[in-house]
Every structure is written in C-alpha cells, then in structure tokens.
Coordinates of C-alpha atoms in Angstrom, one line a residue:
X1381 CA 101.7 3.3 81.5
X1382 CA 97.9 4.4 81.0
X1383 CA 99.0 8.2 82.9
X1384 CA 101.5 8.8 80.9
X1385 CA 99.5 7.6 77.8
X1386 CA 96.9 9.8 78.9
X1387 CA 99.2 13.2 78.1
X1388 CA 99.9 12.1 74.5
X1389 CA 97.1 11.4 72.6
X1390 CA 96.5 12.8 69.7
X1391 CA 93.1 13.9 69.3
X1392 CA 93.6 16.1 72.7
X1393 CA 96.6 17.2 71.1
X1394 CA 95.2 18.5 67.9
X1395 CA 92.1 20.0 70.1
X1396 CA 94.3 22.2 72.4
X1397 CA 95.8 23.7 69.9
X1398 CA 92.2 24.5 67.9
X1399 CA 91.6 26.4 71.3
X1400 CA 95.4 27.5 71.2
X1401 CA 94.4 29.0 67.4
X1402 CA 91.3 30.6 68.4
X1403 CA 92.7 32.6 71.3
X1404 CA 96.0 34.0 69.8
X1405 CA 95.6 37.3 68.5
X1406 CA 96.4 38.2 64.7
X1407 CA 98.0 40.9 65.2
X1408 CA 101.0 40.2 67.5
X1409 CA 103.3 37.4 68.2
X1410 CA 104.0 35.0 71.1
X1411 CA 107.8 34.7 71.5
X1412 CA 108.2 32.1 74.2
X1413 CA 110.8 30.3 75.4
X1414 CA 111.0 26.7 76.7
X1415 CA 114.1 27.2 79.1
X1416 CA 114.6 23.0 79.0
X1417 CA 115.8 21.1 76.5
X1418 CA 113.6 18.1 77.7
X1419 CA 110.9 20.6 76.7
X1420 CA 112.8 21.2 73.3
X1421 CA 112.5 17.5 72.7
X1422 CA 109.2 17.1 73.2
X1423 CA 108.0 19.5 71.2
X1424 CA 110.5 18.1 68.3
X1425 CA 109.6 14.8 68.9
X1426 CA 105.7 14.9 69.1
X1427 CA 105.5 17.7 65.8
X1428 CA 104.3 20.3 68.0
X1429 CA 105.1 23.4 66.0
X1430 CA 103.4 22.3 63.3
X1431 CA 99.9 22.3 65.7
X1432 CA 100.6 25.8 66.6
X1433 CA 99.7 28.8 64.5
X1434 CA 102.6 30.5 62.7
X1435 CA 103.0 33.8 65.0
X1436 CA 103.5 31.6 68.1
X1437 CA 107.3 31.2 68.3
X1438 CA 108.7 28.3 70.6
X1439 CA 112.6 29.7 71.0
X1440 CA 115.5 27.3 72.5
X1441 CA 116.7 28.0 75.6
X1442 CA 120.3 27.0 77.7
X1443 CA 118.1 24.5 79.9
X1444 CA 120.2 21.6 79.2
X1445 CA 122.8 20.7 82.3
X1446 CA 125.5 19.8 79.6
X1447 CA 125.3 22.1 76.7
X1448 CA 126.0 25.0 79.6
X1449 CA 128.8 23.6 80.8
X1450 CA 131.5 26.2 79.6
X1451 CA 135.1 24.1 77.7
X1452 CA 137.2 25.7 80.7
X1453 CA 135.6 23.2 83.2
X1454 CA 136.0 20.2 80.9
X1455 CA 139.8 21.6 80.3
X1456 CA 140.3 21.5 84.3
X1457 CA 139.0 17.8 84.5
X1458 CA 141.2 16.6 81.7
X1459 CA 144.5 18.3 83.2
X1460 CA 143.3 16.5 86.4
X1461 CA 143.1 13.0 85.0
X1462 CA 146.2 13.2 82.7
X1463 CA 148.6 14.6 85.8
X1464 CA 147.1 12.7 88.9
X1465 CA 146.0 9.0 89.3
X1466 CA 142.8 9.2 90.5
X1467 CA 139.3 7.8 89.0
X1468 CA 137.1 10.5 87.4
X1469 CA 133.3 9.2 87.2
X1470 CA 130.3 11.4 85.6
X1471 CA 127.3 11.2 83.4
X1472 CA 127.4 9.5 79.7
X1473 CA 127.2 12.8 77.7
X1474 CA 129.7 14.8 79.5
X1475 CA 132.4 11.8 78.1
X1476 CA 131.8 13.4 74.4
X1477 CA 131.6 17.2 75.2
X1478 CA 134.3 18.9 72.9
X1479 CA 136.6 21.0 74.4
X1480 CA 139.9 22.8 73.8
X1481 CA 141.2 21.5 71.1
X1482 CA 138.7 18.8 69.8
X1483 CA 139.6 17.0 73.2
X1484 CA 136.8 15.3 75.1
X1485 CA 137.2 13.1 78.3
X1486 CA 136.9 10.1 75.7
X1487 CA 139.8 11.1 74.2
X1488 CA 141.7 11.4 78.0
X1489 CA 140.3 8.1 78.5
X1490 CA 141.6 6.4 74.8
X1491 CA 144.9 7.6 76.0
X1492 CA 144.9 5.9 79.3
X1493 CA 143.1 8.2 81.7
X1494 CA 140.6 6.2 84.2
X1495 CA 137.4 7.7 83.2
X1496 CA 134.1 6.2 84.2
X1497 CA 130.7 6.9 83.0
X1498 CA 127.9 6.3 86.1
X1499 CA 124.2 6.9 86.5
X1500 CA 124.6 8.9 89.9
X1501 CA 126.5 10.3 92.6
X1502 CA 126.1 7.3 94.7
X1503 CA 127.6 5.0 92.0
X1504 CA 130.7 6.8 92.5
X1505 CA 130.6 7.0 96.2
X1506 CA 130.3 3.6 95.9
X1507 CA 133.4 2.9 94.6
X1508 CA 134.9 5.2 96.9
X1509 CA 133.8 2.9 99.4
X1510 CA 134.7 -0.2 97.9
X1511 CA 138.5 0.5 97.2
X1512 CA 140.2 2.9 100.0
X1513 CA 143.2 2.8 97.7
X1514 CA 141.8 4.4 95.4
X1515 CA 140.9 8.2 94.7
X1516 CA 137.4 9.3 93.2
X1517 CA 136.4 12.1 91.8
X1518 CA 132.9 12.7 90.6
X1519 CA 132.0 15.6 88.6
X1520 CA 129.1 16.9 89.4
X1521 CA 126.6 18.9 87.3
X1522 CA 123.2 19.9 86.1
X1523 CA 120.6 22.3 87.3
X1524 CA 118.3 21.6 90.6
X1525 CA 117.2 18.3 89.8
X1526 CA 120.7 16.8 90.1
X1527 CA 122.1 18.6 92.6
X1528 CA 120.6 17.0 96.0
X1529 CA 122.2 14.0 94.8
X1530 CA 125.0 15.2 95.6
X1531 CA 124.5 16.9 98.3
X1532 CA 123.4 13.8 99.8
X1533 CA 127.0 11.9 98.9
X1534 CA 128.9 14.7 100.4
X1535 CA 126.8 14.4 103.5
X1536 CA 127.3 10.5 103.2
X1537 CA 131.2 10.7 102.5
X1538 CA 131.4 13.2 105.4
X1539 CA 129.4 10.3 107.7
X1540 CA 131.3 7.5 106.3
X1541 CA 135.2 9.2 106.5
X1542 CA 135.6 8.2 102.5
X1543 CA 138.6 10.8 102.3
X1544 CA 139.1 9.0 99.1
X1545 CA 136.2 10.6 97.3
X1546 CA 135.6 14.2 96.0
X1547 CA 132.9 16.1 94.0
X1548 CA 133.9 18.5 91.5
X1549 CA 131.2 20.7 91.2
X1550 CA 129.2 22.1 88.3
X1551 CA 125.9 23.0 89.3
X1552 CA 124.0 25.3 88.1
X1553 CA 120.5 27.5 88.7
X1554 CA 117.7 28.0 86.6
X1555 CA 116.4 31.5 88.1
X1556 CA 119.6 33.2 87.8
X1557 CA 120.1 31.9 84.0
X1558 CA 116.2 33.4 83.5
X1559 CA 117.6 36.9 84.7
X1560 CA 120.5 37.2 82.6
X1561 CA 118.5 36.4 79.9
X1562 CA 115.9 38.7 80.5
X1563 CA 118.7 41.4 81.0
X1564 CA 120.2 40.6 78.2
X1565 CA 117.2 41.0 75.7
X1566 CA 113.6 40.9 77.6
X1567 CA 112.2 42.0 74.1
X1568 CA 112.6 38.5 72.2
X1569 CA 110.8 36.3 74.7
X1570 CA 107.3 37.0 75.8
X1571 CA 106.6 34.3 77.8
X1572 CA 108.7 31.0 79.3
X1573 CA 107.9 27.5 80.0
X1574 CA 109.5 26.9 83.1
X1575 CA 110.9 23.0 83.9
X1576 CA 108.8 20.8 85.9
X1577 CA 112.0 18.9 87.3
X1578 CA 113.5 21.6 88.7
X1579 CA 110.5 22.9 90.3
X1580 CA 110.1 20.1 91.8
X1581 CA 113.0 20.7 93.7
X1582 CA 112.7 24.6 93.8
X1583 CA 108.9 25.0 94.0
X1584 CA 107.0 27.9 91.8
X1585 CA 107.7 30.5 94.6
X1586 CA 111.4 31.3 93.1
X1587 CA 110.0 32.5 89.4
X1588 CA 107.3 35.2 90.9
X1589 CA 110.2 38.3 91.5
X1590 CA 111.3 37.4 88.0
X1591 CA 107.6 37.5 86.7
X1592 CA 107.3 40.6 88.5
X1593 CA 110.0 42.5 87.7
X1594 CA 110.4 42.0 84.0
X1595 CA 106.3 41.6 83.0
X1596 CA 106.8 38.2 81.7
X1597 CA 104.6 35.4 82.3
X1598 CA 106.0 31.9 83.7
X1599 CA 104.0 28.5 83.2
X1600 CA 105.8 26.1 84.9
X1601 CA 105.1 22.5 82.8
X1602 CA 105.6 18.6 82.2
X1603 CA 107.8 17.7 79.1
X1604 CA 104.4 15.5 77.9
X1605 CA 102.5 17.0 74.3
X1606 CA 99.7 17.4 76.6
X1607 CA 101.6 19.6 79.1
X1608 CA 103.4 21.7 76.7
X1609 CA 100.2 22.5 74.7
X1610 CA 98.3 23.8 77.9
X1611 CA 100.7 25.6 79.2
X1612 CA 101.5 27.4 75.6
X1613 CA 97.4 28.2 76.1
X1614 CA 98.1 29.3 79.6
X1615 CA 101.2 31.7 78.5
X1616 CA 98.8 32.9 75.7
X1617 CA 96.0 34.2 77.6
X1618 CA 98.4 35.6 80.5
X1619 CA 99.5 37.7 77.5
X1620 CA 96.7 38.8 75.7
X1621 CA 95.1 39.7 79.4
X1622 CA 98.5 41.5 80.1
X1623 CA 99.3 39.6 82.9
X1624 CA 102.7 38.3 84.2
X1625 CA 102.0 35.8 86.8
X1626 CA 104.0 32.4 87.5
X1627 CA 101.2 29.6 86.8
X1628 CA 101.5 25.7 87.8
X1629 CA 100.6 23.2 85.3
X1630 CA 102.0 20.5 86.7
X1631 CA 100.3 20.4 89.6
X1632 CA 100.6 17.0 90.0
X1633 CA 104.3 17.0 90.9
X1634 CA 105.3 20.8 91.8
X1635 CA 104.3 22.9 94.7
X1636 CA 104.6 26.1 95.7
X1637 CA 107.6 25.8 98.2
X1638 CA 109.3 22.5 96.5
X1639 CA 111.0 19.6 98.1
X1640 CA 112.5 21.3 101.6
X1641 CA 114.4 18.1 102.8
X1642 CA 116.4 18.2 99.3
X1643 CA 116.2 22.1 99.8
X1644 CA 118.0 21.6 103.2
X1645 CA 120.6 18.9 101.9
X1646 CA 121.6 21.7 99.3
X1647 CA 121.6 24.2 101.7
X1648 CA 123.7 22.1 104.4
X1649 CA 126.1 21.0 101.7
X1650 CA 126.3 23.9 99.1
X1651 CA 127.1 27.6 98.7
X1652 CA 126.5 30.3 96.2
X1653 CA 129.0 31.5 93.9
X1654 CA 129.7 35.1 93.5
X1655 CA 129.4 34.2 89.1
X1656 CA 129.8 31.2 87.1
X1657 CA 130.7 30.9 83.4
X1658 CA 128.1 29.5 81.2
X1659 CA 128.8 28.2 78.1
X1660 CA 126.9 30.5 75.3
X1661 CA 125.8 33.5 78.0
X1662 CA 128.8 34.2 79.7
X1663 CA 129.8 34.8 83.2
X1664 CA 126.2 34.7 85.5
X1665 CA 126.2 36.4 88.6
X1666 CA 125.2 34.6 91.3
X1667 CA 124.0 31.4 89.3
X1668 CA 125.9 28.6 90.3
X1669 CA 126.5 26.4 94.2
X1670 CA 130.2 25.6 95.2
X1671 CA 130.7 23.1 98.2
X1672 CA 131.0 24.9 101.4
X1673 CA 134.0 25.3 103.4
X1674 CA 132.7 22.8 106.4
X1675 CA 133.2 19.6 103.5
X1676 CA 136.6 20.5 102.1
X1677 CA 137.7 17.9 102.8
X1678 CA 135.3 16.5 100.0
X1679 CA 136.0 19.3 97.7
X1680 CA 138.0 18.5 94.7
X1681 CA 138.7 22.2 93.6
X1682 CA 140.2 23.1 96.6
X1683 CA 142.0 19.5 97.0
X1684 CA 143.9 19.6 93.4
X1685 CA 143.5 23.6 92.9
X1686 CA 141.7 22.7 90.1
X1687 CA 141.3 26.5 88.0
X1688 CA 138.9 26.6 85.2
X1689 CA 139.9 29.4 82.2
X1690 CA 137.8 30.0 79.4
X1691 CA 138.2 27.6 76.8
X1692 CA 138.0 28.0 72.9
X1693 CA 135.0 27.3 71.1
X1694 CA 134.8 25.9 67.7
X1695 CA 134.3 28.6 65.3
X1696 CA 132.3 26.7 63.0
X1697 CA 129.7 26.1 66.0
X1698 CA 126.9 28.3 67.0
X1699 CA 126.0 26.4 69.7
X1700 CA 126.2 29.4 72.4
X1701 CA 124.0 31.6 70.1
X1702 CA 121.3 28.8 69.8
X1703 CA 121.4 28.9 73.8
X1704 CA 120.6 32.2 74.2
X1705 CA 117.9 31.9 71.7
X1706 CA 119.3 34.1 69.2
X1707 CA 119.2 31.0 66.7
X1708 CA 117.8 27.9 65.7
X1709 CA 120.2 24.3 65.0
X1710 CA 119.2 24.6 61.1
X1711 CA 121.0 28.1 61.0
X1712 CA 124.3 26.4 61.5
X1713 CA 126.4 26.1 58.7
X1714 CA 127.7 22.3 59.5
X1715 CA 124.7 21.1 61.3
X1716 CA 124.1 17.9 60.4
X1717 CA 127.4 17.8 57.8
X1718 CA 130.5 18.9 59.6
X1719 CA 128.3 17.9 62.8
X1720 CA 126.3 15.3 63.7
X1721 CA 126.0 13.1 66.8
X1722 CA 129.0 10.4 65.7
X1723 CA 131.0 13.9 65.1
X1724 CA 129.6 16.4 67.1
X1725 CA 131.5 19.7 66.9
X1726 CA 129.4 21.2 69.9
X1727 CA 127.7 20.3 72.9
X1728 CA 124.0 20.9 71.6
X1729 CA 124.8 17.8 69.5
X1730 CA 126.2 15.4 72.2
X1731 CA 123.5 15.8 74.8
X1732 CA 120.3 13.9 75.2
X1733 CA 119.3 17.0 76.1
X1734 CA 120.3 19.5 73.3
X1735 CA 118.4 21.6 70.8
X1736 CA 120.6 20.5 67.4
X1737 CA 120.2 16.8 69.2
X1738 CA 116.2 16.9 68.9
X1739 CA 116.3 18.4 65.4
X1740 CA 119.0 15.8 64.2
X1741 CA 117.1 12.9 65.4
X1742 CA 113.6 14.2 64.8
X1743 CA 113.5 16.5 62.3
X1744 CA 113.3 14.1 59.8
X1745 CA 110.0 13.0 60.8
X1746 CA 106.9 14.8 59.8
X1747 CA 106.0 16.4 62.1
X1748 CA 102.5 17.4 62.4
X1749 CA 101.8 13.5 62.2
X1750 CA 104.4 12.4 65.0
X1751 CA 102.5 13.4 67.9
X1752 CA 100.1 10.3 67.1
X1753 CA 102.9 7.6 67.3
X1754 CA 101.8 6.8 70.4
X1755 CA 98.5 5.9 69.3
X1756 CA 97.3 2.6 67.0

C-alpha cells in the first residue's frame, strides 16, 4: 500500500497548500467545484479546508450516482416489485433512498418484495443464469464508471439467451450535468475538479468544449489529499493566468481518449436520451443512456412499461439545493437531528457517496489534524 501511502502524507499535504497560499490572490476568490462526491469525502475526511486559505471555496457538486437519482425512478421500481414477481437486485445504498412517501426499497422488501442487494451487474446476471424460472431485474445506475458493466451483461444476456434477466436503466453523464450547471449559474463556480473514475472511462477530451465555451478551467483529479491539493494549485494558477484549459492530474490512470473497448460496449449497448430527470437540477437534456432498441428484449422499461413521474421530495430536505451547490449539509435545518444516516430523510445522507454523508461522519473530527491519520 506504499502508492497509495505515498498521496497522503502529511507533511506534503501541509506544503502544497503553503505553495496553494502563496499563489492565491488577495483580492478575489476561487469558487470551485469538486463535481464527485468521492472528492467531497476526501476533502472531509483528510481536513482539507482547513489547509486552504479562506477565499478558496470547495462547493458540493451532484457527482454522486445515487443522490441524483430523482424519487420518480425509485417509485417505478417499487410499483414493479409490489405488482409482478420478479427479483429486483442493485447496489446497497439505493435499498435506503427515500422516496414517495418515506418509502424505500427496504421498506418493499420488509413487506415481502424480493429485493436483493449485489456488488455488480454480473452478480445479477448470475442469478439469471442460475434459475431460468425465475425473473431478474437489475437496476442499473451511476455515471461512466458503472455503466460498461452493464453494457457488458446486456451483451452477455444477449449471447447467453437469459430472457429471464433485464436492466433497468439509470445512467447518467458527467459532461452534460457540467453544462446545465454552468447554464444555470456559471458565476458561482470558477473552476471544477473533474472525477478521475469517470475519465477513466471518458478520457479528458469530452471536458475541453465545456472549458472552452464557458471560460472555466477543468483539472481532472484522484480522490487522494495529495491529488486534490495539486489540482486546487493547478485550478488556481489556470485562474489567475486567465486560462480555461482541461488539465490531467491523474495521469497515471486517465488519458486523453479513455478506455475505447468500454467506450464501444456502451456505444454497442446504449443510446442517448433526448432528457433525463435529476434529482436537485431538474430535467438535463441529453444527459442520460437508455438501452437500444437491438436489446429489448433485455430492457425492462419497455418489458413492464415501467413510467417514472416526478416524485415528492421531503420538504424539510435540501438535498437538491446542496447538489447544485447552492448550499452546504450544515445549512439544513434537520441535518444531523431529524436526519442522520440510521434516519436519513434524503439521499445525500444514505450514500457512501453524499455531501451531508462526509460531514455527518467526519465533521466531527478536527480537521486540519485528520489529514495525518495516516501517518504514525
């Protein structure tokens, strides 16, 4: 583990952001976003905020796969399981996700519905291909990094003639979500930090037109202390030069033009949709992947007309406004009363993933100290 090590010790930590102080100007601020929520975490976790100067602002963005998923598509999976008898698999976090009317698919399952929480697509094809009998559905979601996964068990079901397994898909796109933001208020963000994973997939090449266009700087980065503070440096000097160009920090796992077999599985398997709802910005044009008419057969939408409506939000719960990075987890009125991660009343509390997550379980700590725990 000496790499990994190697991007959080402490004394490198504390010297970035020494270089991080004596390059900011005093005069303006740095409003930049980190657009993951694994990004979020680190930066909660290792006390990074507290290294920075005070006119450098690190604002929450809607990066995290399960806080964006809107209550309509939850609502659509629950009528599914309570009126059919099939065998609904997905990630952990999705299983506590409130939606319409404090319902969750825990709740569906308490009350009988087979729900099942797996680590992958392939667990649930698996199943699929263990008992013909019986009918799968896996929901699918996330952003880039999880979606040639399951692209790959479509193409596998398709090989295989499992017509007793389905994807219900969720996927979303990080560009796209970039855009909307930037359209809807490119004068609160300055700069973002662009997710590593995803690039991975994607490559840097898709953030330049946005650079372009709107005059804001991307750094694409690692969720490591170490990453985050160098590529807060990098955003920094892009804006004090007055440049908007899409940078690579993690260059030792993104390229310019991504992974193109997973590109090609997506591109075999998926479609875009015309808009998508997000949970917190709306409907996003263009900003989501539906399966293609060729695997219908493998479509679950189309197989049990599945129709997602917008759902109610709890009113007490600001979680869309802390996606769009209007606020912060401690301006909520029940964060960390009403809700909390036994009780959570939003998403941004039941994912790994979420911004009121990191500053539940973190925030406690102090943080200017925590980016040394990994050191004796």
């Amino acid at each position: 583990m000496k790499y990994v090590d190697d991007f959080r010790r402490g004394p490198v930590a504390r010297a970035l952001a020494q270089r991080i102080r004596a390059e900011v100007r005093a005069d303006r601020r740095y409003r930049l976003m980190e657009f993951c929520g694994g990004h979020t975490h680190a930066i909660a976790r290792y006390g990074l905020t507290a290294l920075l100067p005070d006119n450098i602002e690190l604002i929450h963005g809607p990066g995290c796969p399960v806080c964006v998923l809107p209550v309509g598509r939850i609502d659509s999976a629950i009528h599914l399981i309570k009126e059919r008898p099939v065998t609904l698999c997905t990630y952990g976090d999705v299983l506590r996700v409130p939606a319409s009317g404090g319902q969750s698919l825990y709740h569906a399952r308490a009350a009988g519905a087979d729900v099942r929480m797996v680590y992958s697509s392939a667990d649930a094809l698996e199943l699929a291909r263990r008992e013909p009998a019986r009918e799968v559905v896996f929901f699918g979601l996330g952003f880039e990094t999880t979606t040639p996964p399951t692209a790959v068990a479509l193409l596998a079901a398709r090989a295989q003639g499992l017509r007793n397994f389905s994807v219900y898909c969720n996927h979303v796109l990080t560009p796209p979500a970039m855009i909307h933001l930037l359209r809807d208020g490119s004068d609160r963000i300055d700069g973002f930090l662009g997710p590593s994973h995803v690039s991975t997939v994607i490559g840097a090449a898709p953030y330049r037109p946005i650079a372009a266009q709107y005059r804001k700087p991307i750094v694409v980065t690692g969720f490591e202390p170490i990453d985050v503070l160098q590529a807060v440096r990098m955003l920094v000097r892009q804006i004090n030069e007055d440049r908007a160009e899409v940078e690579n920090q993690f260059t030792r796992a993104v390229t310019e033009q991504g992974n193109l077999r997973a590109q090609a599985c997506m591109a075999q398997t998926l479609q875009l949709r015309d808009t998508f709802e997000w949970r917190g910005l709306g409907q996003v044009p263009h900003s989501a992947l539906a399966i293609r008419p060729e695997f219908a057969d493998w479509d679950a939408e189309r197989r049990y007309a599945l129709r997602a409506e917008s759902g109610a939000e709890v009113k007490a719960c600001i979680c869309g406004d802390i996606l769009r990075g209007l606020n912060k987890p401690s301006d909520c009125k029940v964060f960390g009363k009403a809700c909390t991660p036994a009780t959570p009343l939003g998403a941004c509390m039941v994912s790994s993933e979420g911004a009121c997550a990191a500053y539940y379980h973190y925030g406690r700590f102090n943080l200017e100290t925590a980016v040394d725990r990994s050191q004796p």
